[in-house]
mmCIF file of C-alpha atoms in Angstrom:
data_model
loop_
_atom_site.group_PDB
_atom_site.id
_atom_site.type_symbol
_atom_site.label_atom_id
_atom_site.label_comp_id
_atom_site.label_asym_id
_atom_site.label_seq_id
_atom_site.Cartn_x
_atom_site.Cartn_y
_atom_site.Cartn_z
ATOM 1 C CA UNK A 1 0.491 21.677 43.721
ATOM 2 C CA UNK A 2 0.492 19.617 46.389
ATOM 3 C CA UNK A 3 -2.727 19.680 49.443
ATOM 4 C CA UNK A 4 -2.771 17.546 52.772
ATOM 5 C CA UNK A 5 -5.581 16.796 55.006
ATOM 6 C CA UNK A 6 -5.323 15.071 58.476
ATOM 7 C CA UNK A 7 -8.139 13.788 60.039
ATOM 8 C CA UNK A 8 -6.947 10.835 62.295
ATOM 9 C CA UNK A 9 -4.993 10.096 58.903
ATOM 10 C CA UNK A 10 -3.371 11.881 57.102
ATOM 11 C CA UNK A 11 -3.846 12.514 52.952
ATOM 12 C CA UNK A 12 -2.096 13.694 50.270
ATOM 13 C CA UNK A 13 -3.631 13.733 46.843
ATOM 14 C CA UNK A 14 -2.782 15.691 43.414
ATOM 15 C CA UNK A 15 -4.384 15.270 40.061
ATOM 16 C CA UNK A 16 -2.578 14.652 36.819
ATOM 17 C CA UNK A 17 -4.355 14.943 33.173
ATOM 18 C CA UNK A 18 -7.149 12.072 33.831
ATOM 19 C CA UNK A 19 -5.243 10.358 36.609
ATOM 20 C CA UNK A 20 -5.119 11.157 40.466
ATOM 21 C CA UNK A 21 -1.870 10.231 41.927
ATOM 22 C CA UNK A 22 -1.614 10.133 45.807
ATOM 23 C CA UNK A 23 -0.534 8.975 48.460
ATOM 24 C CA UNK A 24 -1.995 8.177 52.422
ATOM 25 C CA UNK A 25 -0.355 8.312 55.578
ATOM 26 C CA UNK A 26 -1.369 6.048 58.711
ATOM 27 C CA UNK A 27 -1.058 5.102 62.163
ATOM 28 C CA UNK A 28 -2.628 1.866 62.514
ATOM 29 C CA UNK A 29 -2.169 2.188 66.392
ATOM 30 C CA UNK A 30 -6.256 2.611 66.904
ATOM 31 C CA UNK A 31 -6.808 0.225 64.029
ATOM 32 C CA UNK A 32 -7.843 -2.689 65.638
ATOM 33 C CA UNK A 33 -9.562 -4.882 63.427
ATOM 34 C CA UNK A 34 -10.267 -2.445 60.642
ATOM 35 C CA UNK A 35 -9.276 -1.291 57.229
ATOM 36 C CA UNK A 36 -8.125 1.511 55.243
ATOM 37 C CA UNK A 37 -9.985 2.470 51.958
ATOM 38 C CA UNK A 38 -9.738 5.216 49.868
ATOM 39 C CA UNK A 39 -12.545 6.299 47.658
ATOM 40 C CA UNK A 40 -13.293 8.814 44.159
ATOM 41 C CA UNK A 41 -16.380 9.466 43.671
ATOM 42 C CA UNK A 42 -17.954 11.885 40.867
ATOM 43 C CA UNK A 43 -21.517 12.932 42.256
ATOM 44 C CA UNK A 44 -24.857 14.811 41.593
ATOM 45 C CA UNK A 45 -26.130 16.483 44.641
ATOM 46 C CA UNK A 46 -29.548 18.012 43.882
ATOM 47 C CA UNK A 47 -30.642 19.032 47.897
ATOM 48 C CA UNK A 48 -28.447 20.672 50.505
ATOM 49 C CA UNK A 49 -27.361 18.188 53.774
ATOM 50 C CA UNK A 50 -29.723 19.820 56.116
ATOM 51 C CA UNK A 51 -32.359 17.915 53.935
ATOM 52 C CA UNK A 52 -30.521 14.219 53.645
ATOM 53 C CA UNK A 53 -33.410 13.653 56.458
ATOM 54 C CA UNK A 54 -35.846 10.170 57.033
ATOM 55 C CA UNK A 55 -33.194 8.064 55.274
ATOM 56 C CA UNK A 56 -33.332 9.948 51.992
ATOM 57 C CA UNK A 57 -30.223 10.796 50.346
ATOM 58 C CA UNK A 58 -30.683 13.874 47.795
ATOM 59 C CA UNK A 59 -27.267 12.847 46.099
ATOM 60 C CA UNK A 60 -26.756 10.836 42.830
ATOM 61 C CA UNK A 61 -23.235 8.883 42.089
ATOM 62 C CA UNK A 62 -22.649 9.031 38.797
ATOM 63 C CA UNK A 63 -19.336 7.023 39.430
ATOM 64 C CA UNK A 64 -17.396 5.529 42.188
ATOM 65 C CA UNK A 65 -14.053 3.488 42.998
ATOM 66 C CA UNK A 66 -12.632 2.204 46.278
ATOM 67 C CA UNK A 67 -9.555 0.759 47.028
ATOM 68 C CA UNK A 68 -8.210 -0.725 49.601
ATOM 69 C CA UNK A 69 -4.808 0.170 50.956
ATOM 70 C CA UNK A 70 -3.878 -1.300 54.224
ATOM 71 C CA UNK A 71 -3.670 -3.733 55.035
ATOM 72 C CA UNK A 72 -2.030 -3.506 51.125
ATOM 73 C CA UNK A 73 -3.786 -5.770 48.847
ATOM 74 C CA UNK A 74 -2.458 -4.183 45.767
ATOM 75 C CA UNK A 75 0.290 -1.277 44.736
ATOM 76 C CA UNK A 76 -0.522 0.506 41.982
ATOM 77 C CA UNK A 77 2.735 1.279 39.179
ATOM 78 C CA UNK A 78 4.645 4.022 40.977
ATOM 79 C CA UNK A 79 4.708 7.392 38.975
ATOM 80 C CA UNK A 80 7.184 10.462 39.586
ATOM 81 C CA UNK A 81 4.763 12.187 41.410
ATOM 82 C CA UNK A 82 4.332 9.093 43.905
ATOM 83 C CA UNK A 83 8.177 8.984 44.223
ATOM 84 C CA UNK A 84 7.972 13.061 45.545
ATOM 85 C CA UNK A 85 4.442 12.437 47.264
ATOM 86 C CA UNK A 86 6.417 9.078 49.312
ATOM 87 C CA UNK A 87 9.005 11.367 50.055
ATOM 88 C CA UNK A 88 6.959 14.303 51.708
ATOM 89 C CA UNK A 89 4.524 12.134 53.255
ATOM 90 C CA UNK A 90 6.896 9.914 55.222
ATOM 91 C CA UNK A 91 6.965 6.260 56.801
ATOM 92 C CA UNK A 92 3.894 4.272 56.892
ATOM 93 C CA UNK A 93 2.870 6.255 53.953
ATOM 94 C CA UNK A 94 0.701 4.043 50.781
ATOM 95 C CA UNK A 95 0.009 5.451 47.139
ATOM 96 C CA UNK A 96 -2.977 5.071 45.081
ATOM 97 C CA UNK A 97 -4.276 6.359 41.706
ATOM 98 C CA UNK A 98 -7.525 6.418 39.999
ATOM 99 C CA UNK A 99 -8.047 7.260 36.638
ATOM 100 C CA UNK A 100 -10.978 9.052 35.936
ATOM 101 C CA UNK A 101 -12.788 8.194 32.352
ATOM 102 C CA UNK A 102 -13.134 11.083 30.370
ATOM 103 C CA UNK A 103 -17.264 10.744 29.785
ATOM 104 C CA UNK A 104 -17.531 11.511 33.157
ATOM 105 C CA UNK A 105 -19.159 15.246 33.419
ATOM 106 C CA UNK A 106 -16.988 18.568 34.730
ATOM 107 C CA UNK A 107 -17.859 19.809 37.719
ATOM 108 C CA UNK A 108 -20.459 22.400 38.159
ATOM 109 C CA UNK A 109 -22.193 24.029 41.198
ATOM 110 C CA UNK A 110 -25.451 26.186 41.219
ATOM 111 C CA UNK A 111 -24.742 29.440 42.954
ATOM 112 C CA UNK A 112 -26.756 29.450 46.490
ATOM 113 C CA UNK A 113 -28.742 31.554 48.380
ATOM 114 C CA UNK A 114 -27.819 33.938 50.804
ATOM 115 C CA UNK A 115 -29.229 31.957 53.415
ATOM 116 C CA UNK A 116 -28.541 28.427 51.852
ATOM 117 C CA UNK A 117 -26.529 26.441 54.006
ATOM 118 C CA UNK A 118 -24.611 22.742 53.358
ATOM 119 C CA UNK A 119 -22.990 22.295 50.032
ATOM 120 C CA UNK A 120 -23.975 23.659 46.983
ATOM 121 C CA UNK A 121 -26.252 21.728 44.637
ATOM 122 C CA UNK A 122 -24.122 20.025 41.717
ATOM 123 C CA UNK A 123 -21.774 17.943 39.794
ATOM 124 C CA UNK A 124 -18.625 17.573 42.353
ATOM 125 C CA UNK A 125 -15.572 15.195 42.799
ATOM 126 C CA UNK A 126 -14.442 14.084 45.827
ATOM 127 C CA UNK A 127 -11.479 11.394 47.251
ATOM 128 C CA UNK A 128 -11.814 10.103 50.465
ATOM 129 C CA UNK A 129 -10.241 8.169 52.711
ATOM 130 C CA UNK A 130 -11.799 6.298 55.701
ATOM 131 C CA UNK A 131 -11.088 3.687 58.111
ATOM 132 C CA UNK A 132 -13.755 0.346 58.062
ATOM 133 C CA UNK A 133 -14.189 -2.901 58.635
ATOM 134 C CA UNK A 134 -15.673 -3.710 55.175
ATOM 135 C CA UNK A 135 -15.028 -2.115 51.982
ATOM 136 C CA UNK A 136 -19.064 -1.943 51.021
ATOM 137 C CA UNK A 137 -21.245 -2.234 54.217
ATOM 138 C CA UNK A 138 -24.290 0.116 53.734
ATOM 139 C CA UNK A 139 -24.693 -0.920 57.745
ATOM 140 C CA UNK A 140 -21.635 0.068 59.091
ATOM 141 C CA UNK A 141 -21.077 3.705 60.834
ATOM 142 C CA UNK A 142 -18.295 5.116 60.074
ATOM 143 C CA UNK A 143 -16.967 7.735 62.769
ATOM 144 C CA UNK A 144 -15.974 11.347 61.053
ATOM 145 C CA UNK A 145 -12.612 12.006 62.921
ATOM 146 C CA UNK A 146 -11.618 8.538 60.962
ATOM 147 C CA UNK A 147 -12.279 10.256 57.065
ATOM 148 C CA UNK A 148 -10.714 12.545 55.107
ATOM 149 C CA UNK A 149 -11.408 14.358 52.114
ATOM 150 C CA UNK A 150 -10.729 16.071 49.435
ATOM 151 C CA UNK A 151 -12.896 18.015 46.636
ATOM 152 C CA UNK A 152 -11.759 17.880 43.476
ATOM 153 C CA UNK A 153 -12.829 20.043 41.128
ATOM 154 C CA UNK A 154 -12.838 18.615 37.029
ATOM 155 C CA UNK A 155 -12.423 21.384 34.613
ATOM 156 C CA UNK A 156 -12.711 21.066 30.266
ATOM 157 C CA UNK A 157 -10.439 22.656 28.645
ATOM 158 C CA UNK A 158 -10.609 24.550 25.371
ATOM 159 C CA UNK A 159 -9.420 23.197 22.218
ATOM 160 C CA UNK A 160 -5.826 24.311 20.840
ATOM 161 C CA UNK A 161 -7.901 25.648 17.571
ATOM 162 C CA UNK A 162 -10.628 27.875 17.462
ATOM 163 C CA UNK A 163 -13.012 28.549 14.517
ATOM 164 C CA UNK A 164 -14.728 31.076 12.479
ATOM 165 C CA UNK A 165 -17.133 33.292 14.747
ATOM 166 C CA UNK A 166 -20.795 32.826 14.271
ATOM 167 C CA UNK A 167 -23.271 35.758 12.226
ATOM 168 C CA UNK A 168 -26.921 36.452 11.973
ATOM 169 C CA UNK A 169 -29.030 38.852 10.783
ATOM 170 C CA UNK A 170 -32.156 39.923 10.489
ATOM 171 C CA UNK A 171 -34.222 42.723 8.050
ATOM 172 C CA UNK A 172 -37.471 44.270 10.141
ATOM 173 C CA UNK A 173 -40.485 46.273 8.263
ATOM 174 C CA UNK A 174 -41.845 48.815 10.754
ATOM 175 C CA UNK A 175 -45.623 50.055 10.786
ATOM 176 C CA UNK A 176 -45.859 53.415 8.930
ATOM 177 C CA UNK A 177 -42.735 52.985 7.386
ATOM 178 C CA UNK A 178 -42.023 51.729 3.807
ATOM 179 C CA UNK A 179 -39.011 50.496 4.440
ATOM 180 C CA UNK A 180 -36.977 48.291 6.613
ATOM 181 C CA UNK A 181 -34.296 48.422 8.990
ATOM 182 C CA UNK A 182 -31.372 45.608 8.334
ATOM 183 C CA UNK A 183 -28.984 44.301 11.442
ATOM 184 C CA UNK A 184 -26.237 41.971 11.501
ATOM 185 C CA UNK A 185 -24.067 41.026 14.363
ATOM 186 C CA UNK A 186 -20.980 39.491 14.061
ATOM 187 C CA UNK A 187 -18.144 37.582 16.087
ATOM 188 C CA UNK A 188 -14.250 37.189 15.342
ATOM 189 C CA UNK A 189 -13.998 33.558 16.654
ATOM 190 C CA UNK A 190 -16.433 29.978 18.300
ATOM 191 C CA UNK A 191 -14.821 30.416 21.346
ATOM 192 C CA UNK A 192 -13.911 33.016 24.286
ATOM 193 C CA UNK A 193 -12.297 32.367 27.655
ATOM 194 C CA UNK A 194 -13.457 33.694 30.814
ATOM 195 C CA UNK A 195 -12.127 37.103 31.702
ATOM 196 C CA UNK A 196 -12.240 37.930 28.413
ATOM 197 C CA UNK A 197 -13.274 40.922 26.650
ATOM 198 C CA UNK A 198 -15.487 40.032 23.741
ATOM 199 C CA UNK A 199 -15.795 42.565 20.694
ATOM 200 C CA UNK A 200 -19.219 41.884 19.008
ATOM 201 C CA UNK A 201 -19.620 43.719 15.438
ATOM 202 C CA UNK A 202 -22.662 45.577 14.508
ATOM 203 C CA UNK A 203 -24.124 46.838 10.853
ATOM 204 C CA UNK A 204 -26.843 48.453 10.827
ATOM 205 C CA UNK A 205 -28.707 49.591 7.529
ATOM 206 C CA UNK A 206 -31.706 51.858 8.700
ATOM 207 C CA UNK A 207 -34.096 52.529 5.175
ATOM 208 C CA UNK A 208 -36.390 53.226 7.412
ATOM 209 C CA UNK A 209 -37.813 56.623 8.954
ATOM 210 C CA UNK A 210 -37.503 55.890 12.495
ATOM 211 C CA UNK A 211 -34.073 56.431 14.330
ATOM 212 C CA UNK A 212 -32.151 53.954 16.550
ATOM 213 C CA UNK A 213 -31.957 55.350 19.992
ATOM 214 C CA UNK A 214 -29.672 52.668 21.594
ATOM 215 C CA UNK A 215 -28.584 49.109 21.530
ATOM 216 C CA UNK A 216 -29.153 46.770 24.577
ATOM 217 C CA UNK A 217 -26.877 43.665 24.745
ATOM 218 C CA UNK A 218 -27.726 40.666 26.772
ATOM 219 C CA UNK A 219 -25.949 37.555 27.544
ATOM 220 C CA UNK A 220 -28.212 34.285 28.776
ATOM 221 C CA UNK A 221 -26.767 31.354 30.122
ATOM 222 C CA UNK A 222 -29.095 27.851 29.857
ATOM 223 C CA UNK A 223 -29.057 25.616 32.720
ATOM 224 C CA UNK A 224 -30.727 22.020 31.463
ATOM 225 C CA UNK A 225 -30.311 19.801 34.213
ATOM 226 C CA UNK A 226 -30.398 16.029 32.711
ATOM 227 C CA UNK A 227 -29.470 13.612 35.205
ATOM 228 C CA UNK A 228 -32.769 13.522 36.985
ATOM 229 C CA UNK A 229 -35.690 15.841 35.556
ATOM 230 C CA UNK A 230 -36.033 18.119 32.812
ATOM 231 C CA UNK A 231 -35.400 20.909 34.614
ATOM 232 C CA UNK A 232 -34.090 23.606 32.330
ATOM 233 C CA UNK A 233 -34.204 27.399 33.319
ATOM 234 C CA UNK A 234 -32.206 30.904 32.143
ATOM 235 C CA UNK A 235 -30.553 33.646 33.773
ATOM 236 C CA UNK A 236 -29.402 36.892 32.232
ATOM 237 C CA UNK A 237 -25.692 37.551 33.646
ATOM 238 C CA UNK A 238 -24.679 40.374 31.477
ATOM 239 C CA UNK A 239 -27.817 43.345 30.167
ATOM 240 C CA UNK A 240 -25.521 46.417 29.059
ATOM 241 C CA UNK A 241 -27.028 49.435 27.202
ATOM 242 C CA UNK A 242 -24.963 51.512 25.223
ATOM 243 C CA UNK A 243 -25.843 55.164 23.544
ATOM 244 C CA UNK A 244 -25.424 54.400 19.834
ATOM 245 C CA UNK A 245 -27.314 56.257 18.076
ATOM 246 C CA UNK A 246 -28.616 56.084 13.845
ATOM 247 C CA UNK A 247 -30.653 58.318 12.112
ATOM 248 C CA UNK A 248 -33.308 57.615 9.542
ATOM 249 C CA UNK A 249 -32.067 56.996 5.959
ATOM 250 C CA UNK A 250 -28.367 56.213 7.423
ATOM 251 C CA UNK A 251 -26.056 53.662 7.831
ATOM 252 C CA UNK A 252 -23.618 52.671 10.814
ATOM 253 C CA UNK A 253 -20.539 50.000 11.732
ATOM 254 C CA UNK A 254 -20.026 49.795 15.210
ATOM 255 C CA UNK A 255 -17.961 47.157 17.226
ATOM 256 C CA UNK A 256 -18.801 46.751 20.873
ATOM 257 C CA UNK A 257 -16.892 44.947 23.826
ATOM 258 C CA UNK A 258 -18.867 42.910 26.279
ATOM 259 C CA UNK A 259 -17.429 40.642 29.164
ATOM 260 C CA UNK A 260 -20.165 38.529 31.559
ATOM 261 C CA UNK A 261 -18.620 38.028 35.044
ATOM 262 C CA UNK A 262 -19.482 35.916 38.008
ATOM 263 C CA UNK A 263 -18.388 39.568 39.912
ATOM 264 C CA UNK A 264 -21.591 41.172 38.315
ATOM 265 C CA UNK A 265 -23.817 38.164 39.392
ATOM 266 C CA UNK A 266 -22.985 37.183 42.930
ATOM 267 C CA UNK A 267 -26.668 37.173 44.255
ATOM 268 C CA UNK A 268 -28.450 35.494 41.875
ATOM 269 C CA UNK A 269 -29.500 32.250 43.216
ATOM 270 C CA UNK A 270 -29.140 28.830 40.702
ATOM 271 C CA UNK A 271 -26.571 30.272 38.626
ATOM 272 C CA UNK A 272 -24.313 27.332 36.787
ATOM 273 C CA UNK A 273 -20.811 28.210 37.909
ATOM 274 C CA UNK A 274 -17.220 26.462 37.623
ATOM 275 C CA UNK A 275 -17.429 23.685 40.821
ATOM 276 C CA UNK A 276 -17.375 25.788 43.430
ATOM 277 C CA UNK A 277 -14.518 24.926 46.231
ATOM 278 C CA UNK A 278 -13.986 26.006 50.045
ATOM 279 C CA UNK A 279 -12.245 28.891 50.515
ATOM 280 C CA UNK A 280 -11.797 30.093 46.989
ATOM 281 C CA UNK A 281 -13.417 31.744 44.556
ATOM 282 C CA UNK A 282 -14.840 30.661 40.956
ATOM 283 C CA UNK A 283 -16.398 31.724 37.556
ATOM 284 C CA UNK A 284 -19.604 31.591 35.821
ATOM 285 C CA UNK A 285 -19.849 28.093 34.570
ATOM 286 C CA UNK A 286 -18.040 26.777 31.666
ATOM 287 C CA UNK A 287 -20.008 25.829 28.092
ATOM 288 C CA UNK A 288 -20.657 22.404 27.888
ATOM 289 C CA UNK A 289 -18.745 20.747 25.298
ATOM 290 C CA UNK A 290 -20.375 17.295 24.440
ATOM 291 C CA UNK A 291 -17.876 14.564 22.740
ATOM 292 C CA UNK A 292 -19.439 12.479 20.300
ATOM 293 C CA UNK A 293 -20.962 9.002 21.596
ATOM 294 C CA UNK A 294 -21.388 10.476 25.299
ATOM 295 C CA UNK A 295 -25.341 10.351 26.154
ATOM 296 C CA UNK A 296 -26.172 13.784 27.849
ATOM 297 C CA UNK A 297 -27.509 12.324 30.382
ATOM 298 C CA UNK A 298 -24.777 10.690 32.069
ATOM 299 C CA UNK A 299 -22.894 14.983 31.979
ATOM 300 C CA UNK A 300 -25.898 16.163 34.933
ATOM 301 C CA UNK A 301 -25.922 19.407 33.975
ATOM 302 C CA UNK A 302 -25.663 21.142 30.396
ATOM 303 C CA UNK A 303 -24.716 24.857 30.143
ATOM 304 C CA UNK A 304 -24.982 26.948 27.341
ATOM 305 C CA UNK A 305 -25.074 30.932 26.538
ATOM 306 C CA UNK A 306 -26.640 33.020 24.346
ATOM 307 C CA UNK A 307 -26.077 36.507 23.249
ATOM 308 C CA UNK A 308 -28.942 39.326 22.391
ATOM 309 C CA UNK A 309 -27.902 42.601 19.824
ATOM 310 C CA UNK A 310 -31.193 44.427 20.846
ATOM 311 C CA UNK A 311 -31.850 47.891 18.505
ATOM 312 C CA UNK A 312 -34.569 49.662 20.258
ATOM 313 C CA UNK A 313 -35.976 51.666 17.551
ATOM 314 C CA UNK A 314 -37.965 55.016 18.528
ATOM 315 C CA UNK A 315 -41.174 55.391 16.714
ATOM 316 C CA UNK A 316 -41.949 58.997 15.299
ATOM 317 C CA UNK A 317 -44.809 60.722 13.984
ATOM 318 C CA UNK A 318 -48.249 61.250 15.686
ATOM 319 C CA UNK A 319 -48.148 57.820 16.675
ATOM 320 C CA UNK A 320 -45.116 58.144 18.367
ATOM 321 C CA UNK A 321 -44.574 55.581 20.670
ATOM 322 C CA UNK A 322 -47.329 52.866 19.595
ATOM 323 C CA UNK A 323 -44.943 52.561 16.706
ATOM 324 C CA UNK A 324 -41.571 51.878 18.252
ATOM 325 C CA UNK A 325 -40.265 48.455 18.129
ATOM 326 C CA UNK A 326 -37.189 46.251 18.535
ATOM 327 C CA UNK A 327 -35.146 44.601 16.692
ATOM 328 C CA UNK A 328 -33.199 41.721 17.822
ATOM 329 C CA UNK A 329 -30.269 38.733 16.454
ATOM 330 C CA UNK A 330 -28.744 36.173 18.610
ATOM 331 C CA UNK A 331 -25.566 34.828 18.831
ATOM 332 C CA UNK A 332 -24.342 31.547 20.592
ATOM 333 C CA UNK A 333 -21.164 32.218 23.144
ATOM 334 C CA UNK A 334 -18.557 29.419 24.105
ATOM 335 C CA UNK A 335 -16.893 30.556 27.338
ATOM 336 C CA UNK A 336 -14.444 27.687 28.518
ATOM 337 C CA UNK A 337 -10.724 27.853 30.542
ATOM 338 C CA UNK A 338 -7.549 28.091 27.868
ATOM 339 C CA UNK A 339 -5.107 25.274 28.471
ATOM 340 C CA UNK A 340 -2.370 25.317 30.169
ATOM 341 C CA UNK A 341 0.775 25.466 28.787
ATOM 342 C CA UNK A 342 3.180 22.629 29.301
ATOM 343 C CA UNK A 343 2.328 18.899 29.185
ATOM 344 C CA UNK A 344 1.031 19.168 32.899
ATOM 345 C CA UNK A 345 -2.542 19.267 32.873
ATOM 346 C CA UNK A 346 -3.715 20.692 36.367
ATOM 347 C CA UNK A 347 -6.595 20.938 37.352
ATOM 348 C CA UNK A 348 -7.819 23.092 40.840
ATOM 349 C CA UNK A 349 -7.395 20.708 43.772
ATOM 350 C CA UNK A 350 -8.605 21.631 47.109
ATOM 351 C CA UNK A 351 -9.057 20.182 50.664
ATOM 352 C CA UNK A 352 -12.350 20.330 52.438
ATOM 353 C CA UNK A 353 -14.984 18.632 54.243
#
């Protein structure tokens, strides 16, 4: 998949596994005395741009590499994808790749506003290429119709093998009741993908007098923002009720199917989602999977889900209500993107500025 921006240059970039291979187009005839660069840079952007106001910047690299292609000073080892990406582009076309280390975080947006305007708050990728008389001068303005960019958005992949499914339960004692009322909840496998539908198995053992009128399921996801505070906060994106009823004295096995979706959360401001890009539409955020020796810190922002099993137990009697209660297990929730199939690793790749 191949995308092209021209903005007084032109730019053609695509991604590969951990590498991006690509190639830019030029007419040097405004040139003069300057350069072309070309620039990937992974980010943390914790304000919108309507604040980057009285010389402060509310954006964080986390990592950056320019290079500097014409005048040519160096040619990277031509690939396949160069070869086609030559081709398209035309004469007075030079590659490029970067490779982009793998403890570098994925990217994630936080869900704005209605009335938020500018980017989105986040972890984003982004290659550009720019015109400039120096490759690194903090002091020198660099005109917009002479960059062009690209946002590129890093996903993680789940693993080829998924594990056992996680189980809890609890036992609850109720007040005028001599006996308790026993849940366990239940998944098939560690690991779900997004879109889909996740069976959750329920056993309930109710010794107890008091009859289950329904069971509530909730799904949390964790935002912990590391990179600059210790800003950590939760939003529920999935609180479904369901009729299941169980009698005093009696037992039941139920299985029921659950499925959180951005679709079902699209107004709910700060919610961790999938690096958002222009034009196109994304996902709740991805669970973040840490590899071993990478300091959390360096990943921005750490997501995580939780699920709720929820029996809401009536209370009977005189008492009636002052004796009702709940009773509640939790099970963690991996959502991540399967992998594709094929050796081609491709990640979503859009233009935008």
């Amino acid at each position: 998949m191949i995308f092209k921006k021209t903005s007084g240059n032109g730019g053609v970039c695509i991604l590969l596994g951990f590498f991006v291979y690509g190639v830019v187009k030029v007419d040097t005839t405004d040139f003069g005395d300057r350069k072309a660069f070309v620039q990937m840079a992974c980010a943390f952007r914790y304000g919108s741009d309507d604040l980057d106001v009285m010389g402060l910047c509310f954006r964080k690299d986390i990592w950056i590499q320019q290079i500097q292609i014409y005048p040519e000073s160096s040619k990277p080892e031509l690939s396949a994808m160069h070869d086609t990406l030559l081709k398209k582009a035309g004469d007075n076309s030079y590659p490029f790749s970067f490779e982009i280390p793998t403890n570098l975080p994925c990217s994630v947006s936080l869900q704005p506003g209605p009335d938020d305007k500018g980017k989105a708050c986040g972890v984003d990728f982004e290659v550009k290429t720019y015109l400039a008389k120096e490759k690194n001068n903090p002091d020198e303005k660099i005109d917009k119709k002479d960059t062009a960019r690209l946002v590129v958005r890093k996903i993680q992949y789940a693993p080829s093998q998924v594990g056992a499914g996680p189980k809890a339960d609890v036992c609850k004692s109720f007040m005028m009741s001599d006996k308790p009322v026993h849940l366990e909840a239940s998944m098939e496998k560690d690991l779900y993908f997004h879109g889909e539908d996740i069976p959750i198995k329920i056993k309930i053992n109710n010794e107890s007098n008091k009859t289950v009128k329904k069971i509530k399921i909730t799904v949390d996801q964790t935002t912990d923002i590391v990179l600059y505070s210790a800003d950590k906060y939760t939003k529920t994106v999935l609180n479904q009720e369901f009729g299941e009823t169980v009698d005093a004295a009696s037992t039941a096995d139920i299985c029921l199917t659950i499925k959180p979706a951005l679709s079902e959360n699209k107004e709910k401001r700060g919610l961790a989602l999938d690096g958002r890009l222009k034009d196109e539409d994304t996902n709740l955020a991805s669970t973040t999977m840490i590899r071993p020796g990478v300091e959390k810190e360096v990943l921005g922002i750490l997501v995580s889900y939780k699920i709720k099993i929820n029996l809401m137990v009536a209370g009977g009697g005189l008492l009636g209500g002052l004796t009702a209660s709940d009773v509640t297990v939790e099970l963690p929730l991996n959502l991540m993107h399967p992998k594709p199939a094929g050796n081609f690793l491709k990640t979503h790749i859009i233009l935008g500025l």
